C-alpha positions as a printed NumPy array, in Angstrom:
array([[  0.   ,   0.   ,   0.   ],
       [  1.087,   3.566,  -0.623],
       [  0.838,   6.435,   1.801],
       [ -2.28 ,   8.519,   1.42 ],
       [ -1.684,  11.263,  -1.105],
       [ -2.546,  14.714,   0.119],
       [ -1.388,  17.384,   2.514],
       [  0.371,  16.236,   5.639],
       [  1.476,  17.928,   8.827],
       [  5.137,  18.576,   9.592],
       [  5.394,  15.245,  11.431],
       [  3.894,  13.316,   8.519],
       [  0.339,  12.898,   9.818],
       [ -2.613,  12.888,   7.424],
       [ -3.883,  16.462,   7.766],
       [ -7.501,  15.902,   6.697],
       [ -7.918,  13.066,   9.174],
       [ -6.502,  15.188,  12.002],
       [ -8.954,  17.953,  11.082],
       [-11.977,  15.65 ,  11.23 ],
       [-10.748,  14.037,  14.437],
       [-10.137,  17.486,  15.918],
       [-13.659,  18.623,  15.013],
       [-15.001,  15.469,  16.655],
       [-13.004,  16.089,  19.844],
       [-14.086,  19.746,  19.954],
       [-17.686,  18.636,  19.449],
       [-17.335,  16.181,  22.313],
       [-16.057,  18.915,  24.628],
       [-18.891,  21.207,  23.561],
       [-21.788,  18.8  ,  24.11 ],
       [-20.423,  17.281,  27.337],
       [-19.881,  20.559,  29.19 ],
       [-22.862,  22.93 ,  29.077],
       [-23.227,  25.591,  31.718],
       [-26.373,  23.842,  32.909],
       [-28.139,  20.725,  31.636],
       [-31.418,  22.516,  32.27 ],
       [-30.81 ,  24.846,  29.301],
       [-29.257,  23.186,  26.264],
       [-30.186,  23.871,  22.636],
       [-31.827,  20.767,  21.06 ],
       [-29.04 ,  20.076,  18.493],
       [-26.578,  19.838,  21.392],
       [-28.615,  17.163,  23.165],
       [-28.768,  13.452,  22.434],
       [-32.039,  12.166,  21.033],
       [-34.237,  11.011,  23.909],
       [-34.525,   7.518,  22.354],
       [-35.234,   6.821,  18.669],
       [-33.965,   9.402,  16.186],
       [-30.768,  11.402,  16.128],
       [-29.277,  14.849,  16.523],
       [-25.834,  16.206,  15.536],
       [-24.671,  15.31 ,  19.048],
       [-25.401,  11.633,  18.345],
       [-22.759,  11.666,  15.596],
       [-19.805,  12.551,  17.837],
       [-19.084,   9.09 ,  19.261],
       [-19.548,   7.058,  16.045],
       [-17.426,   9.569,  14.114],
       [-14.661,   8.968,  16.62 ],
       [-14.95 ,   5.171,  16.376],
       [-14.929,   5.433,  12.583],
       [-11.697,   7.441,  12.81 ],
       [-10.29 ,   4.87 ,  15.25 ],
       [-10.795,   2.28 ,  12.514],
       [ -8.922,   4.387,   9.956],
       [ -6.017,   5.15 ,  12.273],
       [ -5.839,   1.484,  13.315],
       [ -5.337,   0.423,   9.72 ],
       [ -2.702,   3.111,   9.139],
       [ -0.775,   2.513,  12.368],
       [ -0.678,  -1.272,  12.066],
       [  0.514,  -0.937,   8.483],
       [  3.321,   1.356,   9.612],
       [  4.288,  -1.087,  12.363],
       [  4.445,  -3.962,   9.896],
       [  6.557,  -1.895,   7.485],
       [  9.197,  -1.469,  10.203],
       [  9.552,  -5.238,  10.516],
       [  7.318,  -5.891,  13.523],
       [  6.069,  -9.47 ,  13.665],
       [  2.381, -10.341,  13.726],
       [  2.764, -11.515,  17.319],
       [  4.339,  -8.217,  18.379],
       [  1.59 ,  -6.255,  16.639],
       [ -1.158,  -8.252,  18.341],
       [  0.474,  -7.846,  21.746],
       [  0.719,  -4.093,  21.187],
       [ -2.96 ,  -3.962,  20.235],
       [ -3.98 ,  -5.816,  23.391],
       [ -1.758,  -3.659,  25.62 ],
       [ -3.106,  -0.457,  24.109],
       [ -6.683,  -1.68 ,  24.39 ],
       [ -6.225,  -2.639,  28.043],
       [ -4.698,   0.755,  28.831],
       [ -7.611,   2.636,  27.206],
       [-10.114,   0.535,  29.165],
       [ -8.201,   1.098,  32.419],
       [ -8.152,   4.868,  31.831],
       [-11.905,   4.741,  31.313],
       [-12.433,   2.801,  34.539],
       [-10.106,   5.19 ,  36.345],
       [-12.177,   8.159,  35.197],
       [-15.33 ,   6.436,  36.395],
       [-13.759,   5.692,  39.78 ],
       [-12.238,   9.162,  40.308],
       [-11.797,  10.56 ,  42.976],
       [-11.468,   7.013,  44.378],
       [-13.172,   7.817,  47.692],
       [-15.191,   6.843,  49.558],
       [-14.314,   3.225,  48.839],
       [-18.01 ,   2.355,  48.791],
       [-18.251,   3.994,  45.356],
       [-16.533,   0.934,  43.891],
       [-19.552,  -1.161,  44.855],
       [-21.599,   0.666,  42.222],
       [-18.788,   1.659,  39.854],
       [-20.019,   1.942,  36.283],
       [-18.168,  -0.676,  34.263],
       [-19.219,   0.27 ,  30.703],
       [-18.215,   3.658,  29.347],
       [-17.026,   5.609,  26.336],
       [-13.314,   4.838,  26.708],
       [-14.076,   1.238,  27.601],
       [-16.033,   0.861,  24.37 ],
       [-13.287,   2.572,  22.369],
       [-10.675,   0.185,  23.796],
       [-12.755,  -2.91 ,  23.083],
       [-13.733,  -1.805,  19.58 ],
       [-10.148,  -0.904,  18.743],
       [ -8.836,  -4.32 ,  19.797],
       [-11.66 ,  -6.251,  18.155],
       [-11.395,  -4.379,  14.851],
       [ -7.607,  -4.612,  14.771],
       [ -7.549,  -8.34 ,  15.461],
       [-10.462,  -9.14 ,  13.153],
       [ -9.04 ,  -7.15 ,  10.242],
       [ -5.299,  -7.77 ,  10.503],
       [ -3.961,  -9.759,   7.53 ],
       [ -7.505, -10.398,   6.305],
       [ -8.722,  -9.327,   2.858],
       [-11.229,  -6.529,   2.377],
       [-13.994,  -8.979,   1.497],
       [-13.534, -10.853,   4.77 ],
       [-13.544,  -7.629,   6.795],
       [-16.661,  -6.393,   5.   ],
       [-18.47 ,  -9.702,   5.565],
       [-17.561,  -9.557,   9.247],
       [-19.067,  -6.074,   9.519],
       [-22.214,  -7.223,   7.692],
       [-22.517, -10.235,   9.994],
       [-22.256,  -8.03 ,  13.075],
       [-24.934,  -5.631,  11.83 ],
       [-27.349,  -8.303,  10.603],
       [-26.757, -10.482,  13.657],
       [-27.484,  -7.591,  16.007],
       [-30.622,  -6.676,  14.068],
       [-31.849, -10.271,  14.271],
       [-31.077, -10.549,  17.981],
       [-32.841,  -7.304,  18.864],
       [-35.936,  -7.885,  16.738],
       [-36.409, -11.674,  16.784],
       [-35.159, -12.971,  20.147],
       [-37.725, -12.859,  23.   ],
       [-36.584, -10.957,  26.079],
       [-36.401, -13.249,  29.154],
       [-38.841, -12.138,  31.8  ],
       [-40.336,  -9.498,  29.525],
       [-41.869, -11.173,  26.503],
       [-41.667, -10.645,  22.736],
       [-38.72 ,  -8.682,  21.333],
       [-39.105,  -4.924,  21.647],
       [-37.052,  -1.765,  21.191],
       [-39.11 ,   0.369,  23.548],
       [-39.11 ,   1.136,  26.467],
       [-35.339,   1.13 ,  27.03 ],
       [-35.381,  -1.216,  30.012],
       [-37.415,  -3.863,  28.129],
       [-34.938,  -4.535,  25.304],
       [-32.725,  -7.59 ,  24.979],
       [-29.659,  -5.35 ,  25.351],
       [-30.976,  -4.014,  28.671],
       [-31.722,  -7.53 ,  29.925],
       [-28.163,  -8.645,  29.158],
       [-26.725,  -5.547,  30.856],
       [-28.695,  -6.318,  34.024],
       [-27.867, -10.023,  33.879],
       [-24.104,  -9.435,  33.749],
       [-23.532,  -5.942,  35.18 ],
       [-26.426,  -5.234,  37.52 ],
       [-25.425,  -2.478,  39.931],
       [-22.605,  -1.31 ,  37.672],
       [-24.591,   0.432,  34.949],
       [-25.172,   4.061,  33.972],
       [-26.412,   5.906,  37.055],
       [-29.087,   7.801,  35.138],
       [-30.843,   4.618,  34.056],
       [-29.602,   1.783,  36.328],
       [-31.536,  -0.745,  34.224],
       [-29.531,  -0.438,  30.974],
       [-26.409,   1.237,  29.67 ],
       [-25.837,   3.223,  26.445],
       [-22.377,   1.628,  26.207],
       [-23.664,  -1.79 ,  27.198],
       [-22.528,  -5.276,  26.242],
       [-24.719,  -6.24 ,  23.292],
       [-24.601,  -2.848,  21.571],
       [-20.798,  -3.021,  21.55 ],
       [-20.962,  -5.583,  18.724],
       [-22.442,  -3.188,  16.124],
       [-20.03 ,  -0.532,  17.447],
       [-17.229,  -2.882,  16.374],
       [-18.922,  -2.792,  12.957],
       [-18.556,   1.002,  12.951],
       [-14.831,   0.61 ,  13.587],
       [-14.444,  -2.024,  10.864],
       [-16.059,   0.35 ,   8.359],
       [-13.346,   2.819,   9.341],
       [-10.697,   0.145,   8.706],
       [-12.09 ,  -0.418,   5.213],
       [-12.056,   3.34 ,   4.606],
       [ -8.407,   3.491,   5.623],
       [ -7.609,   0.721,   3.162],
       [ -9.535,   2.417,   0.372],
       [ -7.681,   5.686,   0.88 ],
       [ -4.328,   3.885,   0.535],
       [ -5.1  ,   2.266,  -2.798],
       [ -2.915,   2.855,  -5.855],
       [ -5.445,   5.234,  -7.411],
       [ -5.478,   8.971,  -8.111],
       [ -6.645,  10.983,  -5.118],
       [ -9.665,  12.325,  -7.013],
       [-10.831,   8.783,  -7.779],
       [-10.454,   7.729,  -4.166],
       [-12.384,  10.77 ,  -2.966],
       [-15.142,  10.069,  -5.484],
       [-15.354,   6.528,  -4.142],
       [-15.469,   7.819,  -0.579],
       [-18.251,  10.26 ,  -1.478],
       [-20.224,   7.52 ,  -3.215],
       [-19.705,   4.959,  -0.448],
       [-20.633,   7.458,   2.233],
       [-23.801,   8.489,   0.426],
       [-24.866,   4.876,  -0.109],
       [-24.197,   3.947,   3.523],
       [-25.992,   7.003,   4.928],
       [-28.953,   6.481,   2.61 ],
       [-29.088,   2.782,   3.419],
       [-29.019,   3.528,   7.131],
       [-31.859,   6.029,   6.782],
       [-33.986,   3.487,   4.884],
       [-33.16 ,   0.686,   7.329],
       [-34.225,   3.059,  10.079],
       [-37.828,   2.713,   8.879],
       [-37.909,  -0.829,  10.29 ],
       [-34.95 ,  -0.796,  12.723],
       [-35.019,   2.712,  14.197],
       [-31.898,   4.836,  14.318],
       [-30.938,   4.851,  17.981],
       [-27.611,   5.887,  19.473],
       [-28.208,   4.311,  22.89 ],
       [-28.941,   0.942,  21.261],
       [-26.301,   1.573,  18.551],
       [-28.704,   0.047,  16.051],
       [-27.397,  -1.268,  12.748],
       [-29.224,   1.5  ,  10.869],
       [-27.437,   4.021,  13.101],
       [-24.098,   2.395,  12.241],
       [-24.656,   2.815,   8.506],
       [-26.029,   6.347,   8.797],
       [-23.252,   7.646,  11.052],
       [-20.433,   5.862,   9.193],
       [-21.775,   7.176,   5.908],
       [-21.925,  10.728,   7.221],
       [-18.41 ,  10.347,   8.648],
       [-17.123,   9.201,   5.241],
       [-18.845,  12.128,   3.54 ],
       [-17.339,  14.538,   6.064],
       [-13.845,  13.136,   5.59 ],
       [-14.207,  13.23 ,   1.806],
       [-15.392,  16.836,   1.91 ],
       [-12.564,  17.966,   4.188],
       [-10.007,  16.11 ,   2.083],
       [-11.362,  17.741,  -1.074],
       [-11.163,  21.212,   0.494],
       [ -7.692,  20.653,   1.974],
       [ -5.993,  18.318,  -0.493],
       [ -7.603,  19.342,  -3.778],
       [ -8.457,  23.005,  -3.232],
       [ -5.477,  23.68 ,  -0.972],
       [ -7.538,  25.509,   1.661],
       [ -6.265,  24.534,   5.098],
       [ -5.629,  27.647,   7.191],
       [ -9.26 ,  27.67 ,   8.366],
       [ -8.783,  24.314,  10.073],
       [ -5.576,  24.999,  11.981],
       [ -7.266,  25.031,  15.431],
       [ -8.99 ,  21.713,  14.651],
       [ -5.63 ,  20.072,  13.961],
       [ -4.603,  21.052,  17.482],
       [ -7.623,  19.27 ,  18.951],
       [ -6.902,  16.203,  16.828],
       [ -3.301,  15.691,  17.943],
       [ -4.019,  14.695,  21.548],
       [ -7.555,  13.288,  21.662],
       [ -6.937,  11.078,  24.717],
       [ -5.583,  14.016,  26.71 ],
       [ -8.599,  16.097,  25.711],
       [-11.117,  13.402,  26.639],
       [ -9.563,  12.222,  29.902],
       [ -8.341,  15.652,  30.97 ],
       [-11.65 ,  17.37 ,  30.311],
       [-13.456,  14.606,  32.181],
       [-11.236,  15.081,  35.22 ],
       [-11.599,  18.853,  35.01 ],
       [-15.393,  18.583,  34.829],
       [-15.467,  16.305,  37.893],
       [-13.204,  18.607,  39.877],
       [-15.142,  21.736,  38.976],
       [-18.516,  20.041,  39.212],
       [-18.347,  19.123,  42.874],
       [-14.94 ,  18.359,  44.306],
       [-13.765,  21.976,  44.31 ],
       [-16.224,  24.242,  46.087],
       [-16.162,  28.011,  46.641],
       [-18.339,  30.449,  48.595],
       [-21.1  ,  32.193,  46.633],
       [-23.907,  34.28 ,  48.124],
       [-23.306,  32.837,  51.56 ],
       [-23.189,  29.157,  50.592],
       [-20.613,  26.674,  49.368],
       [-21.179,  25.742,  45.712],
       [-19.216,  23.808,  43.062],
       [-16.647,  25.906,  41.208],
       [-18.371,  25.222,  37.891],
       [-21.675,  26.627,  39.126],
       [-19.987,  29.692,  40.571],
       [-18.224,  30.442,  37.281],
       [-21.388,  29.851,  35.269],
       [-23.665,  31.956,  37.441],
       [-21.331,  34.925,  37.868],
       [-19.739,  35.012,  34.419],
       [-22.494,  33.888,  32.047],
       [-25.913,  33.505,  33.638],
       [-25.762,  36.982,  35.145],
       [-26.144,  38.705,  31.767],
       [-27.298,  36.143,  29.187],
       [-30.552,  34.199,  28.676],
       [-30.325,  30.625,  30.036],
       [-29.707,  28.759,  26.751],
       [-27.229,  31.342,  25.473],
       [-25.432,  31.414,  28.828],
       [-25.165,  27.626,  28.894],
       [-23.747,  27.575,  25.366],
       [-21.329,  30.417,  26.124],
       [-19.946,  28.459,  29.06 ],
       [-19.525,  25.358,  26.881],
       [-17.711,  27.375,  24.211],
       [-15.428,  28.837,  26.873],
       [-14.646,  25.315,  28.081],
       [-13.738,  24.328,  24.518],
       [-11.508,  27.418,  24.223],
       [ -9.7  ,  26.631,  27.482],
       [ -8.9  ,  23.17 ,  26.205],
       [ -7.721,  24.591,  22.904],
       [ -5.172,  26.672,  24.791],
       [ -4.063,  23.643,  26.817],
       [ -3.697,  21.458,  23.718],
       [ -1.988,  24.266,  21.789],
       [  0.604,  24.569,  24.549],
       [  1.238,  20.828,  24.341],
       [  1.52 ,  20.977,  20.569],
       [  4.055,  23.804,  20.63 ],
       [  6.195,  21.799,  23.026],
       [  5.944,  18.717,  20.854],
       [  4.016,  16.792,  23.498],
       [  1.868,  14.212,  21.714],
       [  0.595,  11.424,  23.939],
       [  0.682,   8.034,  22.241],
       [ -0.867,   5.079,  24.003]])
């Protein structure tokens, strides 16, 4: 395979991919850190159940990019002479570390010790680590056809399980209400007491829905392979546009019978989000690599260089500011986050605008942190 043609950063990274990843990371920071959850504009909220909003695209976009970077990084490792055994061991070590970071974030601040009795086991980083390892091991040294068939099997198998298998103790298969689905039953059967605190009876990063999420990552692997083919860049971008449009359209149509649902990570949602991710990457690559317009995206590259730092660091910061660090305000002790929000934003803006302004400020703070790391050449690689 050849390296992807197109503009690259000074350290040889694929610029368009860093831009899309950076936009995804910035979007994650924006939607996860409003000034108050009581006042959030609808596009910045997740869909309540069936359906989708722009916010519902953040996580699958990231998993799709994980698939692309997995294909590129493993190829580079093999080109340096690494054996298959060494590559697989590296994949498993990296996966375990990502999962452990996710569990560490869930456990923070690690006291009182009783919190471990109800520690949430599933999570975003945990799913990323599992999907990364599964996609890497399933795709390594296997032809495109085999990888594609594996993705199809995961999506069709999940659809069949969710719509044809009766739910023990509940009755016929159903996708609504959330606690009555087969995925929720499996979460309770294996992780009861260690699920998402806002539901307790099911988890949006649960066990069964991780299988189609692996499908999302495998579609990213196939995209990475396509973009390395010995073809002119324009032809590869045309193929990426076409494939993305077909996938997104197919997901929308499938959603008529298997509703698009981020919490269930339905197969229709996989196709829709992967298709939109491919279209986004193709568009950015066309603007940057074909038209030569890249200055507009410089801040996004900064976000894309250290995504793990941004995710884990922002999560720790939000926990510290959201309750662990308290300050006096109007005669009472309140979390630092609330004090900043109320005195700096809520005091002069309407609720929704104030909440968004706080979120944008949070994104800006993390841009400055990541920019400082970039200028010092600090890029965390797990």
